[in-house]
Short mmCIF file of C-alpha atoms in Angstrom, two decimals:
data_model
loop_
_atom_site.label_atom_id
_atom_site.label_comp_id
_atom_site.label_asym_id
_atom_site.label_seq_id
_atom_site.Cartn_x
_atom_site.Cartn_y
_atom_site.Cartn_z
CA UNK A 275 -28.21 12.30 45.54
CA UNK A 276 -26.12 13.89 48.61
CA UNK A 277 -26.80 15.26 51.94
CA UNK A 278 -24.56 17.44 53.49
CA UNK A 279 -24.75 19.92 56.46
CA UNK A 280 -23.55 23.76 55.53
CA UNK A 281 -21.58 25.79 58.43
CA UNK A 282 -24.66 27.64 59.25
CA UNK A 283 -26.48 24.26 60.07
CA UNK A 284 -28.81 24.16 57.14
CA UNK A 285 -29.15 20.45 55.38
CA UNK A 286 -28.33 20.79 51.60
CA UNK A 287 -29.96 17.77 49.48
CA UNK A 288 -28.04 17.55 46.11
CA UNK A 289 -30.13 15.84 43.74
CA UNK A 290 -28.88 14.73 40.13
CA UNK A 291 -30.43 13.18 36.91
CA UNK A 292 -34.24 12.52 36.75
CA UNK A 293 -37.04 12.94 39.45
CA UNK A 294 -39.62 10.27 38.09
CA UNK A 295 -41.03 6.85 39.44
CA UNK A 296 -37.98 5.12 39.51
CA UNK A 297 -36.27 7.92 41.81
CA UNK A 298 -38.29 9.76 43.74
CA UNK A 299 -38.77 6.65 46.65
CA UNK A 300 -34.88 7.68 47.28
CA UNK A 301 -35.61 11.33 47.75
CA UNK A 302 -38.92 11.00 49.71
CA UNK A 303 -36.95 8.86 51.99
CA UNK A 304 -34.11 11.30 52.34
CA UNK A 305 -36.21 14.22 52.97
CA UNK A 306 -38.29 12.92 55.38
CA UNK A 307 -35.54 11.10 57.29
CA UNK A 308 -33.47 14.09 57.58
CA UNK A 309 -36.39 16.22 58.48
CA UNK A 310 -37.70 14.01 61.32
CA UNK A 311 -34.15 12.76 62.41
CA UNK A 312 -32.31 16.11 62.56
CA UNK A 313 -34.87 18.62 62.54
CA UNK A 314 -32.62 21.21 60.66
CA UNK A 315 -33.77 24.95 60.88
CA UNK A 316 -33.31 25.33 57.06
CA UNK A 317 -33.50 22.41 54.37
CA UNK A 318 -32.08 23.28 51.10
CA UNK A 319 -32.98 21.13 47.72
CA UNK A 320 -30.33 21.81 44.91
CA UNK A 321 -32.05 21.08 41.84
CA UNK A 322 -29.41 22.47 39.57
CA UNK A 323 -28.48 18.95 38.05
CA UNK A 324 -31.80 17.63 37.69
CA UNK A 325 -32.47 16.99 33.88
CA UNK A 326 -36.27 15.76 34.14
CA UNK A 327 -38.93 15.93 36.60
CA UNK A 328 -42.57 14.15 36.46
CA UNK A 329 -45.55 14.62 38.39
CA UNK A 330 -44.02 11.88 40.63
CA UNK A 331 -41.11 14.09 41.34
CA UNK A 332 -43.39 17.18 42.11
CA UNK A 333 -45.16 15.01 44.66
CA UNK A 334 -41.98 14.08 46.54
CA UNK A 335 -41.06 17.89 46.82
CA UNK A 336 -44.60 18.78 48.20
CA UNK A 337 -44.15 16.02 50.57
CA UNK A 338 -40.88 17.48 51.58
CA UNK A 339 -42.26 20.81 51.98
CA UNK A 340 -45.19 19.68 53.86
CA UNK A 341 -43.15 17.59 56.30
CA UNK A 342 -40.72 20.72 56.43
CA UNK A 343 -43.83 22.91 57.62
CA UNK A 344 -44.94 20.14 60.18
CA UNK A 345 -41.27 20.26 61.66
CA UNK A 346 -41.11 24.10 61.58
CA UNK A 347 -38.03 24.03 59.00
CA UNK A 348 -37.86 26.09 56.25
CA UNK A 349 -37.55 24.32 52.76
CA UNK A 350 -36.02 25.93 50.06
CA UNK A 351 -35.51 25.00 46.17
CA UNK A 352 -32.23 25.83 45.22
CA UNK A 353 -31.01 26.48 41.15
CA UNK A 354 -34.09 24.98 39.47
CA UNK A 355 -33.35 24.17 35.67
CA UNK A 356 -35.57 26.12 33.24
CA UNK A 357 -37.35 22.51 32.64
CA UNK A 358 -38.01 22.27 36.50
CA UNK A 359 -38.83 25.79 37.08
CA UNK A 360 -41.39 25.39 34.22
CA UNK A 361 -42.91 22.27 35.70
CA UNK A 362 -43.61 24.02 39.05
CA UNK A 363 -44.93 27.06 37.55
CA UNK A 364 -47.40 24.80 35.11
CA UNK A 365 -48.76 23.18 38.23
CA UNK A 366 -49.12 26.27 40.40
CA UNK A 367 -46.50 25.40 42.82
CA UNK A 368 -43.57 27.88 41.73
CA UNK A 369 -45.20 30.50 44.23
CA UNK A 370 -45.81 27.82 47.11
CA UNK A 371 -42.14 27.16 46.64
CA UNK A 372 -41.23 30.97 46.97
CA UNK A 373 -39.78 30.75 43.44
CA UNK A 374 -39.90 33.61 41.05
CA UNK A 375 -41.96 33.76 37.97
CA UNK A 376 -39.03 34.12 35.77
CA UNK A 377 -36.92 30.94 35.77
CA UNK A 378 -34.07 32.71 34.72
CA UNK A 379 -34.16 34.86 38.12
CA UNK A 380 -34.94 31.35 39.61
CA UNK A 381 -30.93 30.18 38.92
CA UNK A 382 -29.65 32.02 41.38
CA UNK A 383 -32.59 32.52 44.10
CA UNK A 384 -32.49 31.69 47.43
CA UNK A 385 -35.55 33.14 49.80
#
């Protein structure tokens, strides 16, 4: 996982591999410390290279989303794989994150 600032000031968190019990602590910490420390206008979580996500991973994303709302930051999920998109859709969270209902559209979707 890496964090970088774009030219427009948005913070991008690039996540790779799996989001499960073994890895979500680092993601949760990165999201919360960045949100509270830097207070970006937009935080983009790029999920292009996430190959697996369980309920713990979903929980970390929801924690980030809620923390972003508290700080007035726009929270964007970018490029979820079909698997990740399906997990969010099945749990009813795709709409909350602003993802389209069709996972093929979500590959390039940025609200």
